[in-house]
XYZ file of C-alpha atoms in Angstrom:
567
model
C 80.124 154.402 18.275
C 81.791 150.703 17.407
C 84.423 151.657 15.339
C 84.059 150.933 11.239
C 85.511 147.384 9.698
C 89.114 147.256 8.447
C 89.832 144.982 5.348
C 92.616 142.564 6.408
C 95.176 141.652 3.829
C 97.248 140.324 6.115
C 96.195 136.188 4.554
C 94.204 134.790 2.159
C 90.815 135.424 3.829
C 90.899 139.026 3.811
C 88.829 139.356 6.765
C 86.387 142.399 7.488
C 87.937 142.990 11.272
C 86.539 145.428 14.259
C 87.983 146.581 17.060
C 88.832 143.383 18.854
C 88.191 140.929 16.079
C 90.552 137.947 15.369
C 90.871 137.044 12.354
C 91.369 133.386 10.514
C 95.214 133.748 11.385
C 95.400 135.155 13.759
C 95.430 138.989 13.318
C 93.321 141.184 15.428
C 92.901 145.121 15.480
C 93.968 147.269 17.970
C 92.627 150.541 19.730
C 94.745 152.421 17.381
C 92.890 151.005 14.709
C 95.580 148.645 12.899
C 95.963 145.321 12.138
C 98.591 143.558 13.984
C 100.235 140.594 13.173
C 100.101 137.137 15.994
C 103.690 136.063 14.301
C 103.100 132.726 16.626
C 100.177 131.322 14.970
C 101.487 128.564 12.839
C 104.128 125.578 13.251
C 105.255 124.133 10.417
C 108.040 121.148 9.619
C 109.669 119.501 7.474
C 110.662 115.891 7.893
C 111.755 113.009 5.933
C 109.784 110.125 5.449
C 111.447 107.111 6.842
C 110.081 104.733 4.010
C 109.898 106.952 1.307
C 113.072 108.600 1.662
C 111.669 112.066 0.728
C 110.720 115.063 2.638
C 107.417 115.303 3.995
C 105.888 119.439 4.863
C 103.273 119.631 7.210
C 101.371 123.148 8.685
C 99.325 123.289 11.708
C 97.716 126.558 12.213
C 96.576 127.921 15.292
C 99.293 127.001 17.495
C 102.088 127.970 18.902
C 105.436 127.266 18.822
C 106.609 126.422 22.272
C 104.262 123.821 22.966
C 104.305 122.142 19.483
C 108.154 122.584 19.210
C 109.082 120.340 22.290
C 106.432 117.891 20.460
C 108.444 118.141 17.815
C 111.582 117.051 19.141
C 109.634 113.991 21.053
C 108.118 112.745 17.851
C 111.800 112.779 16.122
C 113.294 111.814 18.332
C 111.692 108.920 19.394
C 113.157 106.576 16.404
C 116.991 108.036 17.617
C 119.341 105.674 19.183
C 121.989 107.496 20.102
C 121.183 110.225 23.272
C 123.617 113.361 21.308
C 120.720 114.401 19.624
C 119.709 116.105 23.219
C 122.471 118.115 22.859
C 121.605 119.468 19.169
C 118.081 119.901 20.323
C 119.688 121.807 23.005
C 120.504 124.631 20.678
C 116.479 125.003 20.030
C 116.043 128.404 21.092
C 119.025 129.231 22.758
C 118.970 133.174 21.493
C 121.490 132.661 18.216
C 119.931 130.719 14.914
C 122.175 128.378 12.686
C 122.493 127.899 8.897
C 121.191 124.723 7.392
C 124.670 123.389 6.977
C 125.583 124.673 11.173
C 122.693 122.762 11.713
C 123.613 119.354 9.768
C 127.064 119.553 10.840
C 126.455 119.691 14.015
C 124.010 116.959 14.278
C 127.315 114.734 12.824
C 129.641 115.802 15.031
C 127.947 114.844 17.849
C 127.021 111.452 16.247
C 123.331 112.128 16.205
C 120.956 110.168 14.133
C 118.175 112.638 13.631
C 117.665 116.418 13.909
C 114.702 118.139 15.990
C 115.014 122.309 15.596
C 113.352 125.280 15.971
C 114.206 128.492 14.186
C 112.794 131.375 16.804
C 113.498 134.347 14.079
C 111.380 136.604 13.250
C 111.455 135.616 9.843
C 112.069 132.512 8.778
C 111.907 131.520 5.334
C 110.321 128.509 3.617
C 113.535 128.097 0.903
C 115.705 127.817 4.552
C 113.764 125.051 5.979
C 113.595 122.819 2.734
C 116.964 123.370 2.776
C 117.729 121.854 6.075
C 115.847 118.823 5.193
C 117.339 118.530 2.509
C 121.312 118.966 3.301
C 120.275 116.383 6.491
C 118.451 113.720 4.401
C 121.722 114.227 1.780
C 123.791 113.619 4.622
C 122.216 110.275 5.641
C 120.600 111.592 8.721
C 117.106 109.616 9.556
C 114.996 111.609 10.761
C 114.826 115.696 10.074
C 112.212 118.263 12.082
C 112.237 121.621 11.712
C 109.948 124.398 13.074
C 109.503 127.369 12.370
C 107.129 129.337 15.397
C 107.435 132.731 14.306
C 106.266 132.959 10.372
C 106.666 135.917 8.154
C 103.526 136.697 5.945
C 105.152 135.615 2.815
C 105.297 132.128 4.310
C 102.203 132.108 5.709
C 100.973 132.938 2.554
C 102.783 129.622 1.080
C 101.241 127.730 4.409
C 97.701 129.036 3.165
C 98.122 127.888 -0.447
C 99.366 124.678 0.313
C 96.484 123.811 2.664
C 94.178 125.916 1.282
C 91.825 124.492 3.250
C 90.218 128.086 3.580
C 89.824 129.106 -0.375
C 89.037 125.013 -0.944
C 87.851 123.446 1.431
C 87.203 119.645 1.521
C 90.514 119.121 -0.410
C 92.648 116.110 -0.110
C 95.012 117.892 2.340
C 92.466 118.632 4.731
C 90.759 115.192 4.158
C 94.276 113.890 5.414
C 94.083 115.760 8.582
C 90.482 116.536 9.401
C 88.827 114.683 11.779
C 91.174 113.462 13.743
C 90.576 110.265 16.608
C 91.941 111.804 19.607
C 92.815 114.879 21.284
C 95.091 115.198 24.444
C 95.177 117.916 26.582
C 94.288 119.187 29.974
C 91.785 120.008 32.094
C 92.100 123.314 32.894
C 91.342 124.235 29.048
C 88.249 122.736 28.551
C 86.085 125.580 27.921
C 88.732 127.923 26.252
C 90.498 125.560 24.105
C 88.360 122.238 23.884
C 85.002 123.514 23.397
C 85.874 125.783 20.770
C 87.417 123.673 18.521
C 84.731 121.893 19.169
C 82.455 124.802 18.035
C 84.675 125.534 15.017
C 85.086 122.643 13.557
C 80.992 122.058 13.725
C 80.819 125.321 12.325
C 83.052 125.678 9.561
C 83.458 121.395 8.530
C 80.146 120.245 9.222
C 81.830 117.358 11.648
C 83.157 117.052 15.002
C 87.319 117.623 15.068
C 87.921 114.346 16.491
C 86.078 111.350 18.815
C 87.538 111.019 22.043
C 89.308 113.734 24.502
C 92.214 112.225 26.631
C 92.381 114.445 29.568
C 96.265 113.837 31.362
C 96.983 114.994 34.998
C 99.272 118.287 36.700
C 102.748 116.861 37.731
C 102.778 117.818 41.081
C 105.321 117.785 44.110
C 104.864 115.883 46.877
C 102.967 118.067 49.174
C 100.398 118.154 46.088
C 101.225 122.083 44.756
C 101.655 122.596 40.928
C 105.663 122.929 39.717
C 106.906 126.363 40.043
C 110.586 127.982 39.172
C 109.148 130.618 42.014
C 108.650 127.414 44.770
C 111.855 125.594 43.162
C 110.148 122.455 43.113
C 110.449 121.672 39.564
C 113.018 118.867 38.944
C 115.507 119.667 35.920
C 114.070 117.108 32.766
C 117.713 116.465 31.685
C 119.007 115.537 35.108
C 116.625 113.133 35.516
C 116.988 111.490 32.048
C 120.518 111.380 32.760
C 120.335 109.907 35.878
C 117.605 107.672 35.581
C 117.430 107.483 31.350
C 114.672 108.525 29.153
C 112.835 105.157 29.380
C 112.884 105.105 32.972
C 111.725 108.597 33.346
C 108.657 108.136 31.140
C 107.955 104.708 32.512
C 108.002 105.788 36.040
C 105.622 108.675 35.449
C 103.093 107.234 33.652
C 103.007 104.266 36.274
C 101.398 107.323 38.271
C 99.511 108.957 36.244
C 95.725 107.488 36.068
C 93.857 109.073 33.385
C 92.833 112.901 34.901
C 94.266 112.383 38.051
C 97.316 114.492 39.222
C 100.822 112.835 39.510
C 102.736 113.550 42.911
C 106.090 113.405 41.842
C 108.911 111.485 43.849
C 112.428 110.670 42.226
C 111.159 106.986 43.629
C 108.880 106.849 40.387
C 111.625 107.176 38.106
C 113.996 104.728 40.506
C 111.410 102.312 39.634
C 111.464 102.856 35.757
C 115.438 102.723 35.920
C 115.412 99.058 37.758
C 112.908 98.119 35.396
C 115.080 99.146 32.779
C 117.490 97.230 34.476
C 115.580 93.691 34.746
C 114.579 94.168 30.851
C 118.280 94.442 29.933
C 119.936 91.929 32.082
C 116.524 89.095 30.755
C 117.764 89.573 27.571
C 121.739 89.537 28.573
C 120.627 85.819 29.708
C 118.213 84.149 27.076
C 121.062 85.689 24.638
C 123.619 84.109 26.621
C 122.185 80.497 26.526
C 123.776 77.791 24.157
C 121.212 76.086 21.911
C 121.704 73.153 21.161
C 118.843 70.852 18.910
C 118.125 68.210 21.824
C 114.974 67.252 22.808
C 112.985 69.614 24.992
C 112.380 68.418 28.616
C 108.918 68.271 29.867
C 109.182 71.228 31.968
C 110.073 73.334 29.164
C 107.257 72.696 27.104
C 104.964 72.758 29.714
C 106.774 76.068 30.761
C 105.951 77.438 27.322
C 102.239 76.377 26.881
C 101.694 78.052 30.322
C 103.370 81.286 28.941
C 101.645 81.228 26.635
C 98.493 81.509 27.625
C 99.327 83.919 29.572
C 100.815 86.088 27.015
C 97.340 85.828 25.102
C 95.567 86.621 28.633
C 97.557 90.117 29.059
C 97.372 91.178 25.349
C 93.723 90.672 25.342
C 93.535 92.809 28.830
C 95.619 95.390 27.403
C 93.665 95.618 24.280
C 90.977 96.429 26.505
C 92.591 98.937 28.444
C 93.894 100.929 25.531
C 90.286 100.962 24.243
C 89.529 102.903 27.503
C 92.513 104.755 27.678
C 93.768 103.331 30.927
C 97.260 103.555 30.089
C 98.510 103.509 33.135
C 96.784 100.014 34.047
C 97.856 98.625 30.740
C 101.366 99.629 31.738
C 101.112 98.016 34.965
C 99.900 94.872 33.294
C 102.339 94.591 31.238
C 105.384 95.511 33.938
C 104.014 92.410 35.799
C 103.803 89.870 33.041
C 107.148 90.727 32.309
C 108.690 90.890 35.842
C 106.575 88.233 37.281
C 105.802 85.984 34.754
C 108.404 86.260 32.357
C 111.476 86.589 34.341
C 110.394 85.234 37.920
C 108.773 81.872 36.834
C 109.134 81.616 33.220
C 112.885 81.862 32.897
C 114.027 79.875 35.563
C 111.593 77.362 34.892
C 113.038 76.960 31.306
C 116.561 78.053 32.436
C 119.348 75.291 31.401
C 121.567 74.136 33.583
C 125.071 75.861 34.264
C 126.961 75.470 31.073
C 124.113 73.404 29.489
C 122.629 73.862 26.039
C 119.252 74.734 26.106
C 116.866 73.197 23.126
C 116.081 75.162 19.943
C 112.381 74.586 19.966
C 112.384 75.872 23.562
C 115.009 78.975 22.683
C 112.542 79.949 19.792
C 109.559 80.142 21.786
C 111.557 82.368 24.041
C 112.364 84.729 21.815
C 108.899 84.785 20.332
C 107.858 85.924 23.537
C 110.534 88.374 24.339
C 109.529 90.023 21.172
C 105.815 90.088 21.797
C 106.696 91.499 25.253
C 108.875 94.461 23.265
C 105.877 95.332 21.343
C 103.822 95.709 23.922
C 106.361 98.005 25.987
C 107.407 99.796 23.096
C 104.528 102.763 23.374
C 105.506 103.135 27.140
C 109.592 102.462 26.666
C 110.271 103.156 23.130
C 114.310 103.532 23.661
C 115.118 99.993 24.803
C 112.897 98.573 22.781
C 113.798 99.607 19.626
C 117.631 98.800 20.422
C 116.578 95.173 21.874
C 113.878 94.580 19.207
C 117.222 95.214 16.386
C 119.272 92.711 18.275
C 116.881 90.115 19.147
C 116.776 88.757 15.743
C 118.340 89.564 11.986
C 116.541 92.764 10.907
C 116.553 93.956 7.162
C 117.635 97.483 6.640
C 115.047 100.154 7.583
C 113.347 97.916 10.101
C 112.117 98.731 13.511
C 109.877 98.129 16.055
C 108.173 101.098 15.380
C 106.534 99.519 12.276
C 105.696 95.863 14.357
C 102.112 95.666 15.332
C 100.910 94.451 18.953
C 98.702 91.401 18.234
C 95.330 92.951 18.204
C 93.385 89.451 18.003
C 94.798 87.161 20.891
C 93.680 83.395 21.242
C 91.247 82.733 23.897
C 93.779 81.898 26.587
C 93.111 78.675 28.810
C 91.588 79.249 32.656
C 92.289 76.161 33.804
C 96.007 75.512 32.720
C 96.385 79.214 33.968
C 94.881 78.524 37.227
C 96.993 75.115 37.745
C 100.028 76.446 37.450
C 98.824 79.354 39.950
C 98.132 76.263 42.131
C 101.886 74.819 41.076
C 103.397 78.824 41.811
C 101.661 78.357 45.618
C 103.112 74.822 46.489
C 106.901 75.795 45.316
C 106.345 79.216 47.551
C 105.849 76.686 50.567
C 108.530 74.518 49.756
C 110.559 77.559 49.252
C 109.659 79.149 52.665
C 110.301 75.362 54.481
C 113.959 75.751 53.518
C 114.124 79.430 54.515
C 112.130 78.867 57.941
C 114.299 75.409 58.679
C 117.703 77.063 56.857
C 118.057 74.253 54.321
C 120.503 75.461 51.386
C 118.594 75.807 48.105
C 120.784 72.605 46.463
C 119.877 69.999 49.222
C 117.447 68.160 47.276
C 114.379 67.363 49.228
C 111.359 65.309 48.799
C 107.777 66.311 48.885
C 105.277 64.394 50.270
C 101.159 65.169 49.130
C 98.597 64.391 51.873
C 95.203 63.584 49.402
C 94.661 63.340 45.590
C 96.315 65.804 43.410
C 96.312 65.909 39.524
C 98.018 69.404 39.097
C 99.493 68.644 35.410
C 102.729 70.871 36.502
C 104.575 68.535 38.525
C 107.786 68.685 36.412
C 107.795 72.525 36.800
C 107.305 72.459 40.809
C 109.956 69.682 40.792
C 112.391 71.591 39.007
C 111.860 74.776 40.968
C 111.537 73.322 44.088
C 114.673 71.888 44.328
C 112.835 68.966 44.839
C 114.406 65.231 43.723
C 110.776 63.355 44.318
C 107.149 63.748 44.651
C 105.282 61.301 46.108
C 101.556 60.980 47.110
C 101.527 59.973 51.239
C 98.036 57.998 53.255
C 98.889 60.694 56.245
C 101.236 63.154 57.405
C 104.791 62.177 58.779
C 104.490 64.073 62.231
C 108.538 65.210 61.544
C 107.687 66.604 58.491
C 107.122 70.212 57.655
C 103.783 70.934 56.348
C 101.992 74.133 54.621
C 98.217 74.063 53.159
C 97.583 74.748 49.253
C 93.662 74.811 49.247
C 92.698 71.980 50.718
C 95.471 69.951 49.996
C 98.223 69.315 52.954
C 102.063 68.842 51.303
C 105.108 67.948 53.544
C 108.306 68.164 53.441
C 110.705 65.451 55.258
C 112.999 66.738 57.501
C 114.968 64.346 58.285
C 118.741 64.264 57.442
C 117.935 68.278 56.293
C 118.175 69.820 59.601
C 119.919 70.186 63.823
C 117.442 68.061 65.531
C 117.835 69.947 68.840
C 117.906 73.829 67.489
C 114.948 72.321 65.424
C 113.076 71.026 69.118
C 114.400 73.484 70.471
C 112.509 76.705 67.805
C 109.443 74.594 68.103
C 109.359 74.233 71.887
C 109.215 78.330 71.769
C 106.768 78.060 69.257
C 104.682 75.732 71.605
C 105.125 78.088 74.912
C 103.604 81.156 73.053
C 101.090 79.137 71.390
C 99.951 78.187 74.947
C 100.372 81.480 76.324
C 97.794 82.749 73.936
C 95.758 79.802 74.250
C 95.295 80.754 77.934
C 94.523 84.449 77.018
C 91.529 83.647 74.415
C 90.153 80.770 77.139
C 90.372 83.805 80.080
C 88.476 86.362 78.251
C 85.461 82.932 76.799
C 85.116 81.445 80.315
C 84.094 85.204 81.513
C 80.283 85.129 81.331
C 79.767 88.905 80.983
C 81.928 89.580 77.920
C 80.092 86.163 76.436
C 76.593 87.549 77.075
C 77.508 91.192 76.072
C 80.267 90.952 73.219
C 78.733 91.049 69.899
C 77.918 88.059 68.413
C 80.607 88.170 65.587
C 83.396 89.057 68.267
C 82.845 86.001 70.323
C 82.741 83.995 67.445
C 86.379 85.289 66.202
C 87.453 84.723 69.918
C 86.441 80.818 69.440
C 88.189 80.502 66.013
C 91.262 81.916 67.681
C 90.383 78.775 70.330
C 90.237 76.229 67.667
C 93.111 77.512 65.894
C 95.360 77.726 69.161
C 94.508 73.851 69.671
C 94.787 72.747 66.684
C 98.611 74.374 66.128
C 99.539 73.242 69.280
C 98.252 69.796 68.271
C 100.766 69.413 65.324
C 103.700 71.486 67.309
C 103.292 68.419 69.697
C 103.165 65.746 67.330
C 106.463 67.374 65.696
C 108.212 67.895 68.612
C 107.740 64.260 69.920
C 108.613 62.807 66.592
C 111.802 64.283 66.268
C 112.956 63.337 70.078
C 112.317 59.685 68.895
């Protein structure tokens, strides 16, 4: 026989329960026949709005306080500077509970900006948590959380009436949170978790509970099994963020972490965040350290600056794409390079005055425009430096932050062609760069660069300037003694005359010519043998002549070179 309904009075919905009901918070009845109360079925906070200045109360039902309580401290404490509030958070259930003024107090004693806590009690009243926000927002603090995960019914009664989304439903409070864009979760809960609130929300709102499902990966060691305390694989969360800060911690990790596929952890990932940290700090240690002077801007500044940006209008339009298809880790990994590559490798030092020069203000201002365009864009990812570089990039009124600055979300239609010039330009300074490291030329011997052919690459300040170079000048044919490196189908050379030791130079390029006619020999041995012509495949014989041609044609130039510098 099923066993007869019980009238729950344990909420406002007064549920009709059987044995093994649940009921709309939570409760469920047992063998014995009672209803028992799920004490972790609700989170609720308190904060204080950072605009308004006033508290703000928000209920969640349904969920439970561990996993919504570390949220809690991420969300609050993403807008602190200053790292003591780990140490407050610490205290979040650590088996004793503090009074709203412990709480406060301690937060200023440690010099913590903002408060994230968690009451663990059994019974936690609504009067105590008002009053923490309130003594903290009295006190000056920024930003106040606090969560409650176990709730007595007298306070889950308030939660109830002040959604009331049950009794009235369609309210403005519900309106506020119901649908919602995105939910992010795992995997592994599709069915129990996903689909029913799925189910529910069809059920009881008429409308799916939100558009779009972001499933993340399972941190994983390196041998690919799941973290365990059991397998002591599990690195400690505070160690790393002390060793390798918060920012690079996050910013390593989701580097790795392509959207639903597992992440196999390595302290490398986090290395990787920290240096980045490092090359953000120490770019903005320089452009802050330059003298500006108002001088007119060189030629390979402004060029420097149209390239820029352009490409600046190029990465926010790919990463506006990317977010749309939540590839966060590619739109990460676009942004690292435009910062590392083009900002700081080419950008910089092609603007870069020289040693205790002024630089010009039009230039400086376009540099900083950029730099704070580049914040923006890292901020979601790296929200720590950003904030404290986006304050001291410029003046900033009171109650300002980086937070509130929006990522350009309609980018010009960047230029191909100037892009793909000075990809062109990048490729001829790499030669002329690798002609002084092959032929050990210092890096301030100014050399001259000769072009073999037409060439109306619009960058030829830049590629001076970064070259090292003190002339470019367009040549009928090649100067045998010359160095020379291909850029398409464009020969440039660099004269080596007065640059280098004649004989170690004959003598490096004599070796070069022995082994180039050693394997000349090889790949002529294994053509002039008629069975491996006849029988090879057709596609390895023809590789085997390229090598041929290729052999000749170095040993050609090695030749010319060798016999031009013995004159």
């Amino acid at each position: 026989m099923p066993s007869p309904a019980i009238h729950c009075e344990l909420c406002p919905r007064h549920c009709n329960l059987s044995l093994g009901d649940i009921g709309a918070c939570g409760a469920r009845m047992n063998k014995g026949g009672e209803v028992r109360e799920i004490r972790t079925n609700f989170y609720a906070s308190i904060n204080v709005d950072p605009i308004e200045k006033k508290p703000l109360y928000h209920f969640f039902p349904g969920t439970s306080a561990l996993s919504l309580g570390g949220f809690g401290c991420n969300l609050m404490c993403r807008g602190c500077q200053n790292a003591s509030i780990s140490r407050v958070c610490a205290n979040k259930g650590s088996g004793f509970e503090l009074s709203p003024d412990a709480i406060v107090d301690m937060a200023l004693r440690e010099g913590a900006t903002s408060i994230a806590y968690t009451y663990n009690e059994p019974i936690v009243w609504w009067e105590t948590m008002q009053n923490v926000a309130r003594r903290a927002h009295e006190a000056g603090l920024k930003n106040v959380m606090v969560t409650a995960g176990y709730v007595s019914p007298s306070m889950r009664d308030e939660v109830f009436a002040y959604i009331d989304g049950i009794n009235n439903p369609g309210n403005e409070e519900i309106k506020y949170y119901y649908p919602t864009a995105d939910l992010v979760t795992g995997p592994d809960i599709i069915f129990f978790w996903v689909a029913r609130m799925i189910m529910a929300g069809y059920e009881y709102m008429g409308e799916m509970p939100f558009r779009h499902v972001y499933f993340t990966g399972i941190v994983r060691d390196k041998l690919g099994r799941k973290m365990s305390k059991s397998l002591g694989n599990s690195p400690d969360p505070i160690e790393l963020i002390e060793k390798y800060g918060a920012d690079g911690v996050r910013m390593g990790l989701m580097l790795a972490a392509p959207a639903g596929n597992d992440i196999l952890y390595d302290d490398a990932l986090c290395e990787q965040g920290r240096n980045f940290n490092n090359k953000i700090w120490n770019a903005f240690r320089l452009v802050k350290g330059w003298e500006v002077a108002d001088i007119e801007q060189p030629e390979h500044s402004r060029l420097a600056v149209q390239w820029f940006d352009n490409v600046l209008r190029s990465t926010e339009a790919e990463v506006k794409d990317l977010f749309s298809k939540f590839r966060l880790n590619e739109a990460l990994m676009a942004i690292y390079r435009l910062f590392w590559e083009e900002f700081s490798a080419w950008y910089l030092e092609a603007v870069k005055p020289a040693y205790q020069q002024p630089i010009d203000r039009a230039t400086m201002d376009a540099t900083l425009r950029f730099f704070d365009s580049l914040l923006r864009l890292l901020h979601p990812f790296m929200p720590f430096i950003t904030e404290e570089l986006w304050q001291h990039i410029d003046e900033r009124k009171d109650g300002e932050s980086i937070m509130y600055a929006p990522i350009n979300q309609t980018p010009a239609e960047a230029d191909t062609d100037l892009l793909k010039a000075m990809e062109e330009a990048k490729s001829i300074i790499s030669g002329v760069r690798n002609v002084r490291l092959s032929k050990n030329i210092p890096q301030k011997q100014p050399m001259n660069l000769m072009i073999v052919g037409k060439w109306t690459n619009p960058f030829k300040s830049i590629v001076k300037k970064l070259g090292g170079l003190e002339s470019i000048t367009d040549a009928d044919a090649k100067d045998p003694a010359a160095a020379s490196f291909m850029v398409g189908t464009t020969e440039y050379c660099v004269p080596l005359e007065g640059a280098i030791n004649v004989e170690e130079e004959i003598k490096k390029l004599q070796a070069e010519l022995d082994y180039a006619i050693g394997f000349l020999k090889s790949v002529e041995k294994k053509l002039s043998n008629e069975r491996f012509v006849a029988n090879a495949p057709e596609a390895v014989v023809a590789a085997e002549r390229k090598k041929q041609a290729d052999a000749q044609s170095k040993i050609k130039t090695l030749e010319e070179s060798i016999a031009a510098l013995k004159k």
